[in-house]
Every structure is written in structure tokens, then in C-alpha cells.
mmCIF file with all atom_site columns, C-alpha atoms in Angstrom:
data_model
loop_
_atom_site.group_PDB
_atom_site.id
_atom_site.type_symbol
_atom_site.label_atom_id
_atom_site.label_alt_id
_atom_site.label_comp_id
_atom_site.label_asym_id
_atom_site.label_entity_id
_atom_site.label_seq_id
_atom_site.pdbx_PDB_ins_code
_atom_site.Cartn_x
_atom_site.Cartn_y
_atom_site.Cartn_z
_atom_site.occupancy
_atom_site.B_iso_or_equiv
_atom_site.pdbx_formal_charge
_atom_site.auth_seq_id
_atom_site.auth_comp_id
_atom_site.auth_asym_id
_atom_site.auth_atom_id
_atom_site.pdbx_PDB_model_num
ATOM 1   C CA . UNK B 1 1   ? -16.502 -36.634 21.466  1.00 0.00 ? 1   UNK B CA 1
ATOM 2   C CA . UNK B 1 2   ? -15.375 -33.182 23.145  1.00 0.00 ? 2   UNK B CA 1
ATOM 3   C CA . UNK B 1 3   ? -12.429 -32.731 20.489  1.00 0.00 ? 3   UNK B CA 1
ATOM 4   C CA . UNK B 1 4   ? -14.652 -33.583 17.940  1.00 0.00 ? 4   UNK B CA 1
ATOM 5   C CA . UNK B 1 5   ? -16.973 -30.791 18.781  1.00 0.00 ? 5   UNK B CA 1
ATOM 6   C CA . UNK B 1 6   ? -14.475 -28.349 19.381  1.00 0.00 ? 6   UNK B CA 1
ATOM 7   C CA . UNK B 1 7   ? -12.714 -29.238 16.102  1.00 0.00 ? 7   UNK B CA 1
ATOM 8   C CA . UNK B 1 8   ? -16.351 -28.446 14.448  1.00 0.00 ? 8   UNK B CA 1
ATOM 9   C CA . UNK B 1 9   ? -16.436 -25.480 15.859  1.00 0.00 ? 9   UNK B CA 1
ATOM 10  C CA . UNK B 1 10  ? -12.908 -24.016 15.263  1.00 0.00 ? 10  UNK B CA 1
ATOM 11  C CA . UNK B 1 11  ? -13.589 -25.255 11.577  1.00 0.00 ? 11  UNK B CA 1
ATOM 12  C CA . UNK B 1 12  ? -17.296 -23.327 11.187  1.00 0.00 ? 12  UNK B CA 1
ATOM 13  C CA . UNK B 1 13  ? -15.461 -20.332 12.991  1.00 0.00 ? 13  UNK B CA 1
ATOM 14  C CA . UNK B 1 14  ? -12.684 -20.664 10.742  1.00 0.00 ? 14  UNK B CA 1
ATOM 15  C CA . UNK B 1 15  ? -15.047 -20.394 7.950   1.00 0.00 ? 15  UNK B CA 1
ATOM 16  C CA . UNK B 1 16  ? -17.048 -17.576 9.251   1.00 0.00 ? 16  UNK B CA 1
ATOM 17  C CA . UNK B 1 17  ? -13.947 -15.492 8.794   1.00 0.00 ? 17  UNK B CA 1
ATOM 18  C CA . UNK B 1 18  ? -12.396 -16.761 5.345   1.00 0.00 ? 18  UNK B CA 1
ATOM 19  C CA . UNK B 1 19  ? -15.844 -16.359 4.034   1.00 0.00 ? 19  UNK B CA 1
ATOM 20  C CA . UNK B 1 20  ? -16.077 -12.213 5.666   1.00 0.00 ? 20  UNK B CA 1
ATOM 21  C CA . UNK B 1 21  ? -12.585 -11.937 4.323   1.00 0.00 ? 21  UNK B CA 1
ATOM 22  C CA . UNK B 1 22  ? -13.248 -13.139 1.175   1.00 0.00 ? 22  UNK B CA 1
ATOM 23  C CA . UNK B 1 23  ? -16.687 -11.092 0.611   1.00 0.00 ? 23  UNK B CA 1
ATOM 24  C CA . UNK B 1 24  ? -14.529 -7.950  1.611   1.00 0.00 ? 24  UNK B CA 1
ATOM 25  C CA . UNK B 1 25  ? -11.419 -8.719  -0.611  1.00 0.00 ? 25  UNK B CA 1
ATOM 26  C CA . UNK B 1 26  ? -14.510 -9.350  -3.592  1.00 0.00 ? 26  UNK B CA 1
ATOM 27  C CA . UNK B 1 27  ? -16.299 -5.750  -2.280  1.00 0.00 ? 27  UNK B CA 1
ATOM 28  C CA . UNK B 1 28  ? -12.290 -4.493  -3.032  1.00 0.00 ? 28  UNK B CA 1
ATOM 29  C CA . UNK B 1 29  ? -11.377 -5.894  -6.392  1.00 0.00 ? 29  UNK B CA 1
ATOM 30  C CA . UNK B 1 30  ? -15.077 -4.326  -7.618  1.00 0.00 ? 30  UNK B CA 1
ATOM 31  C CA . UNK B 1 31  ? -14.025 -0.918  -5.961  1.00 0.00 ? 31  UNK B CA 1
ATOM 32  C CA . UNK B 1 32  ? -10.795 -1.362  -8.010  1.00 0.00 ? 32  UNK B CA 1
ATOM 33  C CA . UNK B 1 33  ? -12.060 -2.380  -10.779 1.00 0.00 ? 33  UNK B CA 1
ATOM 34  C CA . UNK B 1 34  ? -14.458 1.243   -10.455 1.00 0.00 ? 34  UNK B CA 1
ATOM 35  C CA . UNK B 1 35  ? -11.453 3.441   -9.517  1.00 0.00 ? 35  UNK B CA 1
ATOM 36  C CA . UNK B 1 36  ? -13.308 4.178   -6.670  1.00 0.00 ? 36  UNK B CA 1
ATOM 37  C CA . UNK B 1 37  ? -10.118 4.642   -4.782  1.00 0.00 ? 37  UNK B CA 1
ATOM 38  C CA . UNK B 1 38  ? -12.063 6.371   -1.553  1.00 0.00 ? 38  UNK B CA 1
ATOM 39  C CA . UNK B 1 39  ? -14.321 2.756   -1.462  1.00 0.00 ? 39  UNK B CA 1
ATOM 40  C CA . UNK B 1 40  ? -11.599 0.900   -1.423  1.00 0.00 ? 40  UNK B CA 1
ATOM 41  C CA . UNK B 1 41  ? -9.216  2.592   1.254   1.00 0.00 ? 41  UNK B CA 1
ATOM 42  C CA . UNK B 1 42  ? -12.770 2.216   3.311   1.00 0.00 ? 42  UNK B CA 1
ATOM 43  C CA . UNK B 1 43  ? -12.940 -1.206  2.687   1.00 0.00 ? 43  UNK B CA 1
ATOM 44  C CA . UNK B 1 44  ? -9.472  -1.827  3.206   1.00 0.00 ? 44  UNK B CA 1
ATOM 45  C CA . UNK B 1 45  ? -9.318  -0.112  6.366   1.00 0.00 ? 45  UNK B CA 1
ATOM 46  C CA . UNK B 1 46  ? -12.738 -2.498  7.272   1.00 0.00 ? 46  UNK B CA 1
ATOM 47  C CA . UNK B 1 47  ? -11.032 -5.612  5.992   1.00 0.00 ? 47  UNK B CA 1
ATOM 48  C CA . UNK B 1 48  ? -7.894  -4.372  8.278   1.00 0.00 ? 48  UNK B CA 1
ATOM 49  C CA . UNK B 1 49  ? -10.423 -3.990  11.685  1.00 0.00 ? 49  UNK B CA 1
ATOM 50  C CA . UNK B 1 50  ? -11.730 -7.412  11.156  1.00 0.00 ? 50  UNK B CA 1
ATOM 51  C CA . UNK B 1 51  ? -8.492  -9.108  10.943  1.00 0.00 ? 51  UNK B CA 1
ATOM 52  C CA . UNK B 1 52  ? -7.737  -7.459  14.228  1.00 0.00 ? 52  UNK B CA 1
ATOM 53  C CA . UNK B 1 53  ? -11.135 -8.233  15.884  1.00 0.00 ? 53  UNK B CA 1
ATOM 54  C CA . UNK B 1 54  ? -11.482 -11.829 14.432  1.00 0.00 ? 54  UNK B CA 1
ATOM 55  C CA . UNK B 1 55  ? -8.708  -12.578 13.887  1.00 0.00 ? 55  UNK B CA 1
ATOM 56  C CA . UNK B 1 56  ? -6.921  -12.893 17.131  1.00 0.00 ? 56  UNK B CA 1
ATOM 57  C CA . UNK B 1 57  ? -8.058  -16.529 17.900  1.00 0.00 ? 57  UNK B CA 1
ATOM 58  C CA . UNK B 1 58  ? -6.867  -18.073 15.307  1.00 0.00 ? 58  UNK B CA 1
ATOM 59  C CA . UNK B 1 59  ? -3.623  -16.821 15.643  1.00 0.00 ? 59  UNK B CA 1
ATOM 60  C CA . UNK B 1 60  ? -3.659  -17.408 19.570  1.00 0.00 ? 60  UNK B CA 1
ATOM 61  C CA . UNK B 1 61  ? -5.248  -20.281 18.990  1.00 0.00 ? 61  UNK B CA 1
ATOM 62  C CA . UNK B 1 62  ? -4.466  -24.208 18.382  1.00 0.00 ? 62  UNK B CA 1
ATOM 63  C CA . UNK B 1 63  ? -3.329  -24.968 14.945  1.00 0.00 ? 63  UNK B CA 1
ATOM 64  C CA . UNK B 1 64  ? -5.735  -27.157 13.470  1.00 0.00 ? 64  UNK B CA 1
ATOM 65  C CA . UNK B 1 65  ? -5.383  -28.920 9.818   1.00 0.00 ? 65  UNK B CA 1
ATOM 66  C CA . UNK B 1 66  ? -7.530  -26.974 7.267   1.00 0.00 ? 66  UNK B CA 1
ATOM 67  C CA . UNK B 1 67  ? -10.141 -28.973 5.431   1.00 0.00 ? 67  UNK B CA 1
ATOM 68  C CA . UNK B 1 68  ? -11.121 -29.025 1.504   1.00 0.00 ? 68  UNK B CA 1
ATOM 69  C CA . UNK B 1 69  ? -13.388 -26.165 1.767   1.00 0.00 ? 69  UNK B CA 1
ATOM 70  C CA . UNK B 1 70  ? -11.013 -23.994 2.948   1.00 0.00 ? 70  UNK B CA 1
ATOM 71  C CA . UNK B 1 71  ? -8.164  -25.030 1.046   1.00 0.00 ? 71  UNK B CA 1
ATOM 72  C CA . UNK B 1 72  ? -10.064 -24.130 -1.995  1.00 0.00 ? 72  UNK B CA 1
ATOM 73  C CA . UNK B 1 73  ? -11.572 -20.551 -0.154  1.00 0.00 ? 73  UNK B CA 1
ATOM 74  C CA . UNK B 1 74  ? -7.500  -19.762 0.744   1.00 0.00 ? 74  UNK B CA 1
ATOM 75  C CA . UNK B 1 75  ? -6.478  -20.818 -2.934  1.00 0.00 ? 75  UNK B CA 1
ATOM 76  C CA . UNK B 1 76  ? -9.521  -18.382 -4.183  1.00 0.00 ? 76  UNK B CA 1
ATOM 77  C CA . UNK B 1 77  ? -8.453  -15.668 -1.856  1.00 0.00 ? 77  UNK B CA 1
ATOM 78  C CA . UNK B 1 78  ? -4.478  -15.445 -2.574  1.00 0.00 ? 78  UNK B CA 1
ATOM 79  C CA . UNK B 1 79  ? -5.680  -15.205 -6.103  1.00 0.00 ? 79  UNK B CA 1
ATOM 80  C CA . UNK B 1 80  ? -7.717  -12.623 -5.884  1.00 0.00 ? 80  UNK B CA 1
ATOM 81  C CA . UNK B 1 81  ? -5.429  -10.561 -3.621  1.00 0.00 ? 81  UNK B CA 1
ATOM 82  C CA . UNK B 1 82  ? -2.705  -11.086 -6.539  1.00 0.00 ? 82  UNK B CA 1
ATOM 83  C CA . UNK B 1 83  ? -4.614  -9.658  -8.865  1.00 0.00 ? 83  UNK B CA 1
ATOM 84  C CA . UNK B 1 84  ? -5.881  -6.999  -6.925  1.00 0.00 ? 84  UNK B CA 1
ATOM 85  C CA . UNK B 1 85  ? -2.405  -6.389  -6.038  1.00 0.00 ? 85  UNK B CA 1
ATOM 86  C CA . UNK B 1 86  ? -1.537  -6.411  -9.999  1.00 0.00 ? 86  UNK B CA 1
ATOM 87  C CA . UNK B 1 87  ? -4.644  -3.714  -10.791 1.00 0.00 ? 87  UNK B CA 1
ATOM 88  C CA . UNK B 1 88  ? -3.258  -1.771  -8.060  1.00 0.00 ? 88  UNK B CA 1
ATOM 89  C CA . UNK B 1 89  ? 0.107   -1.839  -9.262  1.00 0.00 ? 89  UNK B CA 1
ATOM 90  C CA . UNK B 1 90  ? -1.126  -0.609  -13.104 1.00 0.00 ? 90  UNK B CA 1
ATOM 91  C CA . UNK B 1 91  ? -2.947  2.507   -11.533 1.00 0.00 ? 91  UNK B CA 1
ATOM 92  C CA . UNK B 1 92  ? -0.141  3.483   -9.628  1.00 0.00 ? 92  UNK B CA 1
ATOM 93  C CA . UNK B 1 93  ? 1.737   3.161   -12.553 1.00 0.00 ? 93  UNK B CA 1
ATOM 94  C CA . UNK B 1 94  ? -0.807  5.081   -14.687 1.00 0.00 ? 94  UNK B CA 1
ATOM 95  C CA . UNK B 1 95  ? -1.048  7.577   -12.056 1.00 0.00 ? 95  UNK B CA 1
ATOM 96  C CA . UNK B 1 96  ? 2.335   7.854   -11.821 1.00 0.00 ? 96  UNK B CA 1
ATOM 97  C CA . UNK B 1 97  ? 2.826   8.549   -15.890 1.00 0.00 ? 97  UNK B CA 1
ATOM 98  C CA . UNK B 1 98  ? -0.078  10.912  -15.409 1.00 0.00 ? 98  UNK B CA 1
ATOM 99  C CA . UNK B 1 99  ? 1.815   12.919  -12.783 1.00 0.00 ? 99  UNK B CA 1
ATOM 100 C CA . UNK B 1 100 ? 5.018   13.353  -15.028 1.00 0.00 ? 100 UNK B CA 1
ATOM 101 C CA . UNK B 1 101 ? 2.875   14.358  -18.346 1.00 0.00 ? 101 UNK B CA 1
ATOM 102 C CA . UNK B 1 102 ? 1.098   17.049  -16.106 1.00 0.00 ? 102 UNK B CA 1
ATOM 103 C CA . UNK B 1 103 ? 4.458   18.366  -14.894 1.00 0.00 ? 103 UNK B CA 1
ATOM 104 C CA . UNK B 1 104 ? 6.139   18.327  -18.606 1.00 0.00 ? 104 UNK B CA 1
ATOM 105 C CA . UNK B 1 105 ? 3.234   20.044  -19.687 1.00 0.00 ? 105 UNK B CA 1
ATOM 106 C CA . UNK B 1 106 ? 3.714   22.803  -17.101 1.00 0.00 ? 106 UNK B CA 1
ATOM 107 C CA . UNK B 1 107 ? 7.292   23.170  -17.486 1.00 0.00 ? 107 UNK B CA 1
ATOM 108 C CA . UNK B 1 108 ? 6.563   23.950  -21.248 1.00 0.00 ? 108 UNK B CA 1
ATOM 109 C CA . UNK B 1 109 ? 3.565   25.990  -20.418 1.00 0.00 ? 109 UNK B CA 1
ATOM 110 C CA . UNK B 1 110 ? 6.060   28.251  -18.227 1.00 0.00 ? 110 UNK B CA 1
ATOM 111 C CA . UNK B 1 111 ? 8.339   28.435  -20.874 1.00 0.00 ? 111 UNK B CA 1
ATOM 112 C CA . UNK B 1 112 ? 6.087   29.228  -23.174 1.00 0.00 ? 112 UNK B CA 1
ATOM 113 C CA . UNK B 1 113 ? 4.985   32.047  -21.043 1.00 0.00 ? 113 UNK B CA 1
ATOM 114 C CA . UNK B 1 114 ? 8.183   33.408  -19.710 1.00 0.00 ? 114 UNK B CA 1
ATOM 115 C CA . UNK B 1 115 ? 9.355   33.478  -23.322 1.00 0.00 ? 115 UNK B CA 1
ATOM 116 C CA . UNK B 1 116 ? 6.499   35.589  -24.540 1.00 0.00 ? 116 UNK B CA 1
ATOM 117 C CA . UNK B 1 117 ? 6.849   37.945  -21.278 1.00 0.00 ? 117 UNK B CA 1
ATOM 118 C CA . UNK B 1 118 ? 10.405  38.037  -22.442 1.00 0.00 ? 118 UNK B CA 1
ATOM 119 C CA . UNK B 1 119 ? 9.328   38.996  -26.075 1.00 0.00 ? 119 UNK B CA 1
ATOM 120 C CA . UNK B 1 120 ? 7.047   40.944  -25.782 1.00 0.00 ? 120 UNK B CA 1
ATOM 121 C CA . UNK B 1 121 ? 7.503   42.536  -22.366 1.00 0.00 ? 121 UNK B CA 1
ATOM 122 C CA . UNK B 1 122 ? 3.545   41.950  -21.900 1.00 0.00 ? 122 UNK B CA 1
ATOM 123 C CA . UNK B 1 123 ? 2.009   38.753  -24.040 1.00 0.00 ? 123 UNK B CA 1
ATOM 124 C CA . UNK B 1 124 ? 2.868   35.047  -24.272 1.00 0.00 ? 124 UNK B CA 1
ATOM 125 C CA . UNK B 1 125 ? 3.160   33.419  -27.603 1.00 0.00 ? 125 UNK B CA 1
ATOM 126 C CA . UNK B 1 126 ? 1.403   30.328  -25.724 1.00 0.00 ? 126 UNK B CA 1
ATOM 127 C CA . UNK B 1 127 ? -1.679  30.864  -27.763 1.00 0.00 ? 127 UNK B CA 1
ATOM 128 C CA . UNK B 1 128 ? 0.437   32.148  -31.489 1.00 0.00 ? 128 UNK B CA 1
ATOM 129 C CA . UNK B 1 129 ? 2.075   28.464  -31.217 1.00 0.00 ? 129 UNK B CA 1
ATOM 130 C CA . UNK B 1 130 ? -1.319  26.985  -31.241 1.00 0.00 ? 130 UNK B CA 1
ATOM 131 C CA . UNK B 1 131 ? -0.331  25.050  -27.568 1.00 0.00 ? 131 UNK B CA 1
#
């Protein structure tokens, strides 16, 4: 009856934490979702700390098989993680496209300008070009 009760309790502790880690991983893809990129580096780094707190006994821990419930919260969570992976990976990419328009955009600004200092001595032809 001991391993029994044990095995109860590794399995409600068990789901104590996929249940936190799934809430936070949820609290992330909304944050995402928001571009509230300062929320989610806080949640992240929250998410992080209680993998290190709670985490340490299940991975020091006996091995035990996972049951239905959990299964299906671990399938649910490595889904959600790809796709907030995925959303991540499209705003770095947008931010990264972003980045390069900005810096085309002042290259041709400067050139703009040096060329109208170099015209004119004194006035850029930025604003005759209609730029």
C-alpha cells in the first residue's frame, strides 16, 4: 500500500507542475500573441525559476510511467511551445526585415543629403525629390 501512495503522490506532484508550466507557457503565447515582448521575457524568465525550483525532483527523482492525463497535458504543451516557437520565429523575422528597411532608408537619406551639401554647398535636395 506504501508504493501505492507514494506513486499517488509523485503523480498529483507531477501534475502540480505540468499544470504551472502549462498556465505559464499559455500566460506566454498571449504575451506573444500582444507583442508584449517585455511580458514575455518576464514570464519566461518565471517559467525558467520554476523549472529550477520544481523541477529538481523529478529529475532526481524515480522515473515513474506517466498516466493519460498527463500524456495528453505533455502532448498540449509541446504544441503550444511549437507554435510559440513558430510566432517567435516570424517576429524575429519581421524585426529583422524591419531593421534592414530602416538602414536602406538611411543610407539613401545620407545620400540624399550629402548630394545636396555637395550641390549646393548648403541645402539637400532630400525634400526637391519629394523623399
Amino acid at each position: 500500500m506504501s508504493g501505492w501512495k507514494e506513486s499517488t503522490q509523485a503523480d498529483d506532484s507531477l501534475d502540480r507542475f505540468l499544470e504551472t508550466y502549462w498556465q505559464l507557457s499559455k500566460a506566454i503565447a498571449g504575451e506573444i500573441e500582444k507583442c508584449n515582448w517585455d511580458e514575455v521575457n518576464r514570464l519566461l524568465e518565471q517559467r525558467e525559476d520554476f523549472i529550477q525550483r520544481e523541477g529538481q525532483q523529478f529529475a532526481t527523482g524515480p522515473t515513474l510511467p506517466l498516466n493519460d492525463k498527463q500524456r495528453d497535458l505533455l502532448r498540449r504543451i509541446q504544441a503550444l511551445e511549437q507554435d510559440n516557437q513558430g510566432k517567435l520565429e516570424e517576429q524575429m523575422s519581421l524585426l529583422t526585415k524591419q531593421m534592414q528597411q530602416s538602414r536602406r532608408t538611411r543610407q539613401a537619406v545620407r545620400g540624399y543629403m550629402e548630394e545636396g551639401i555637395d550641390r549646393t554647398g548648403l541645402v539637400s535636395t532630400l525634400f526637391n525629390r519629394e523623399v
